[in-house]
Coordinates of C-alpha atoms in Angstrom, one line a residue:
X1 CA 143.5 26.4 93.5
X2 CA 141.0 25.4 96.1
X3 CA 141.9 23.1 99.0
X4 CA 140.1 22.3 102.2
X5 CA 137.1 24.4 101.0
X6 CA 138.8 27.7 100.5
X7 CA 141.3 29.4 98.1
X8 CA 145.0 28.3 98.4
X9 CA 147.6 30.5 96.7
X10 CA 150.8 29.0 95.4
X11 CA 154.1 30.3 94.1
X12 CA 156.4 28.4 91.8
X13 CA 160.2 28.4 91.7
X14 CA 162.8 26.8 89.6
X15 CA 162.8 24.6 86.5
X16 CA 164.6 21.5 87.7
X17 CA 163.7 17.9 86.7
X18 CA 162.5 16.9 90.2
X19 CA 159.3 18.2 91.7
X20 CA 159.2 19.5 95.2
X21 CA 156.6 20.9 97.6
X22 CA 157.7 23.5 100.2
X23 CA 155.6 24.4 103.3
X24 CA 156.6 27.6 105.2
X25 CA 156.5 28.4 108.9
X26 CA 153.8 30.2 110.9
X27 CA 153.4 33.9 110.2
X28 CA 155.3 33.7 106.9
X29 CA 154.1 32.9 103.3
X30 CA 155.3 31.1 100.2
X31 CA 157.8 33.9 99.4
X32 CA 159.9 32.7 102.3
X33 CA 161.4 30.0 100.0
X34 CA 162.7 32.4 97.4
X35 CA 166.3 32.4 98.7
X36 CA 166.5 28.6 99.0
X37 CA 164.9 28.2 95.6
X38 CA 167.5 30.4 93.9
X39 CA 170.1 27.8 94.9
X40 CA 168.1 24.8 93.9
X41 CA 166.3 26.0 90.8
X42 CA 168.4 23.9 88.4
X43 CA 167.5 20.7 90.4
X44 CA 164.0 21.3 91.6
X45 CA 160.7 22.6 90.4
X46 CA 159.3 23.9 93.6
X47 CA 155.6 24.5 94.5
X48 CA 155.3 26.7 97.6
X49 CA 151.8 27.5 98.9
X50 CA 150.5 29.9 101.5
X51 CA 149.2 28.1 104.5
X52 CA 145.6 28.7 105.6
X53 CA 145.4 32.2 107.1
X54 CA 148.7 33.3 105.6
X55 CA 149.7 35.3 102.5
X56 CA 147.1 35.2 99.8
X57 CA 145.3 32.0 100.9
X58 CA 141.9 32.0 102.5
X59 CA 141.5 32.9 106.2
X60 CA 141.2 30.3 108.9
X61 CA 138.0 30.9 110.9
X62 CA 138.6 28.4 113.7
X63 CA 135.8 26.1 112.6
X64 CA 138.2 23.1 112.1
X65 CA 141.5 22.1 113.6
X66 CA 144.2 24.2 111.9
X67 CA 146.7 21.4 111.3
X68 CA 144.0 19.2 109.6
X69 CA 143.2 22.0 107.2
X70 CA 146.9 22.8 106.5
X71 CA 147.6 19.1 105.8
X72 CA 144.6 18.8 103.5
X73 CA 145.8 21.9 101.6
X74 CA 149.3 20.5 101.2
X75 CA 148.0 17.1 100.1
X76 CA 146.2 18.8 97.2
X77 CA 149.6 19.7 95.8
X78 CA 151.4 16.4 96.7
X79 CA 150.0 14.4 93.7
X80 CA 153.1 12.1 93.0
X81 CA 156.4 11.2 94.6
X82 CA 157.9 14.6 95.4
X83 CA 160.7 16.0 97.5
X84 CA 158.8 17.4 100.5
X85 CA 160.3 20.4 102.4
X86 CA 158.9 22.0 105.5
X87 CA 159.9 24.6 108.0
X88 CA 158.7 24.9 111.7
X89 CA 154.9 24.4 111.7
X90 CA 155.2 23.6 108.0
X91 CA 157.7 20.9 108.8
X92 CA 155.2 19.3 111.1
X93 CA 152.7 19.3 108.3
X94 CA 155.3 17.7 106.0
X95 CA 156.0 15.0 108.6
X96 CA 152.3 14.2 108.9
X97 CA 152.1 13.8 105.2
X98 CA 155.2 11.6 105.2
X99 CA 153.6 9.1 107.6
X100 CA 150.1 9.2 106.1
X101 CA 151.1 9.2 102.5
X102 CA 154.7 7.9 102.3
X103 CA 154.1 6.7 98.7
X104 CA 153.9 10.4 97.6
X105 CA 157.2 11.5 99.3
X106 CA 160.5 10.9 97.6
X107 CA 162.6 12.7 100.3
X108 CA 161.8 14.6 103.4
X109 CA 163.4 17.8 104.6
X110 CA 162.4 19.0 108.1
X111 CA 163.7 22.4 109.2
X112 CA 163.2 22.8 112.9
X113 CA 159.8 21.0 113.1
X114 CA 158.1 22.4 116.2
X115 CA 156.5 19.1 117.2
X116 CA 156.9 19.7 121.0
X117 CA 155.1 16.3 121.6
X118 CA 158.3 14.6 120.4
X119 CA 160.5 16.2 123.0
X120 CA 157.8 15.7 125.6
X121 CA 158.0 12.0 125.0
X122 CA 161.7 11.8 125.7
X123 CA 162.9 14.9 127.6
X124 CA 159.9 16.8 129.1
X125 CA 162.2 18.8 131.3
X126 CA 163.6 20.5 128.2
X127 CA 160.1 21.5 127.1
X128 CA 159.5 22.8 130.6
X129 CA 162.6 25.0 130.3
X130 CA 161.3 26.4 127.0
X131 CA 158.0 27.2 128.5
X132 CA 159.8 29.2 131.2
X133 CA 161.5 31.1 128.3
X134 CA 158.1 31.6 126.7
X135 CA 156.2 32.7 129.8
X136 CA 155.9 36.3 128.9
X137 CA 154.6 35.4 125.5
X138 CA 152.0 33.0 127.0
X139 CA 150.9 35.8 129.4
X140 CA 150.5 38.3 126.5
X141 CA 148.4 35.8 124.7
X142 CA 146.2 35.2 127.7
X143 CA 145.7 39.0 128.0
X144 CA 144.7 39.2 124.4
X145 CA 147.4 41.7 123.5
X146 CA 148.1 40.7 119.9
X147 CA 150.8 43.3 119.2
X148 CA 152.8 42.4 122.4
X149 CA 152.3 38.7 121.7
X150 CA 153.7 39.1 118.2
X151 CA 156.7 41.0 119.5
X152 CA 157.5 38.4 122.1
X153 CA 156.9 35.6 119.6
X154 CA 159.3 37.3 117.2
X155 CA 161.9 37.5 120.0
X156 CA 161.6 33.7 120.5
X157 CA 161.4 32.5 116.9
X158 CA 162.4 35.4 114.6
X159 CA 165.5 36.0 112.6
X160 CA 167.1 38.3 115.1
X161 CA 165.8 41.6 113.7
X162 CA 164.7 43.8 116.5
X163 CA 160.9 44.4 116.6
X164 CA 161.3 48.2 116.1
X165 CA 163.3 47.6 112.9
X166 CA 160.6 45.5 111.3
X167 CA 158.3 47.3 108.8
X168 CA 155.1 48.4 110.3
X169 CA 153.1 46.4 107.8
X170 CA 155.0 43.2 108.8
X171 CA 154.4 43.9 112.5
X172 CA 150.7 44.3 111.8
X173 CA 150.6 41.1 109.7
X174 CA 152.0 39.1 112.5
X175 CA 149.8 40.6 115.2
X176 CA 146.7 39.9 113.1
X177 CA 147.6 36.2 113.1
X178 CA 148.2 35.4 116.7
X179 CA 145.1 33.3 116.7
X180 CA 146.9 30.9 114.5
X181 CA 149.5 30.2 117.2
X182 CA 146.8 29.2 119.6
X183 CA 145.2 27.0 116.9
X184 CA 148.4 24.9 116.5
X185 CA 148.6 23.6 120.0
X186 CA 146.4 20.4 119.8
X187 CA 148.8 18.8 117.3
X188 CA 152.1 20.4 118.3
X189 CA 151.8 19.7 122.1
X190 CA 149.0 17.2 122.5
X191 CA 149.8 15.1 119.4
X192 CA 146.2 15.2 118.2
X193 CA 147.4 13.8 114.8
X194 CA 148.9 10.7 116.5
X195 CA 152.4 11.1 115.0
X196 CA 154.1 10.0 118.3
X197 CA 152.1 6.8 118.7
X198 CA 154.2 3.6 118.6
X199 CA 155.4 2.8 115.1
X200 CA 153.8 5.8 113.3
X201 CA 157.0 7.6 112.5
X202 CA 158.6 4.4 111.2
X203 CA 156.3 4.7 108.2
X204 CA 158.4 7.7 107.0
X205 CA 161.1 5.4 105.6
X206 CA 162.2 7.9 102.9
X207 CA 165.6 9.6 103.2
X208 CA 165.2 12.4 105.6
X209 CA 167.3 15.4 106.8
X210 CA 166.6 17.3 110.0
X211 CA 168.1 20.8 109.7
X212 CA 168.5 23.2 112.6
X213 CA 170.4 26.3 113.4
X214 CA 173.4 26.3 115.8
X215 CA 171.9 29.3 117.6
X216 CA 168.4 28.0 117.9
X217 CA 166.5 27.3 121.1
X218 CA 167.5 24.2 123.1
X219 CA 164.0 22.7 122.6
X220 CA 164.7 22.5 118.9
X221 CA 167.6 20.1 119.6
X222 CA 165.4 18.1 121.9
X223 CA 162.7 17.7 119.2
X224 CA 165.1 16.8 116.5
X225 CA 166.9 14.2 118.7
X226 CA 163.5 12.6 119.5
X227 CA 162.6 12.5 115.8
X228 CA 166.0 11.1 114.7
X229 CA 165.5 8.2 117.1
X230 CA 162.2 7.2 115.5
X231 CA 162.7 8.0 111.8
X232 CA 164.3 5.1 109.9
X233 CA 166.5 7.0 107.5
X234 CA 167.2 10.4 109.1
X235 CA 170.3 12.4 109.6
X236 CA 170.8 15.8 111.2
X237 CA 172.5 18.9 109.8
X238 CA 173.4 21.9 112.1
X239 CA 173.9 25.2 110.3
X240 CA 176.6 27.4 111.9
X241 CA 175.5 30.9 112.8
X242 CA 171.8 30.2 112.1
X243 CA 168.8 30.4 114.2
X244 CA 165.2 29.3 113.6
X245 CA 164.8 31.3 110.4
X246 CA 167.6 29.6 108.5
X247 CA 165.7 29.3 105.2
X248 CA 165.7 33.2 105.1
X249 CA 169.0 34.0 106.8
X250 CA 171.1 31.1 105.5
X251 CA 169.4 30.0 102.2
X252 CA 172.6 28.7 100.6
X253 CA 173.4 26.4 103.6
X254 CA 169.9 25.1 103.7
X255 CA 169.9 24.5 100.0
X256 CA 173.2 22.7 100.3
X257 CA 171.7 20.4 102.9
X258 CA 168.7 19.7 100.7
X259 CA 171.0 19.1 97.7
X260 CA 172.9 16.5 99.6
X261 CA 169.7 14.7 100.4
X262 CA 168.7 14.7 96.8
X263 CA 171.9 12.8 96.0
X264 CA 170.8 9.8 98.1
X265 CA 167.1 9.8 97.3

């Protein structure tokens, strides 16, 4: 289908009675939800689309703010009350939809939403500590070294697989999309979408679960804690042994947490 003026590719999983929309993380694609969907296919019919610049969707040329385009693309699929699921950058898109179109969201699953603005509002020192961890990545980005940037980004946010062990085609895919990382900053850090303004998150009154890995970066805990304070009906689930890529490394545990949310929504 077409969303935000360019082609959007979607993948469909499951045959359950409830309809869900799943939004993947940066540098992934809709196939990232395959494992989770295998465990929820009898409960959910899942639409998973490729974000702009990812997978088989159209490229992002930098002409408009990336988060705006991604949100518009998601909204094209969110045509009725649905169970909304997002991971990382995709979770920030899901959260934005939940506060702007709450009537279309039946339940909300946020897996490590990287809304750094939330942590900056409450515990800026924890974001500063993360930025020290990410200093080499920032320097590589400033140098314009896409392959090094991708390797360092993967070290921070990947599933633990060493860079040298990733298929060459995957390394190239990630390096070619480093411009997307830079394009995410206005919303993730500067709150350009206004999600942290007083009272905005209170609009997302639907049952919500915040999922994180026990081995994830400390800044993830800081973000989730800030969001939990502001979301009216949110609870947190920590997955033992998991890191940032829990939907891929621990799909059953993620599906179990989503399944528990379905019971109360």
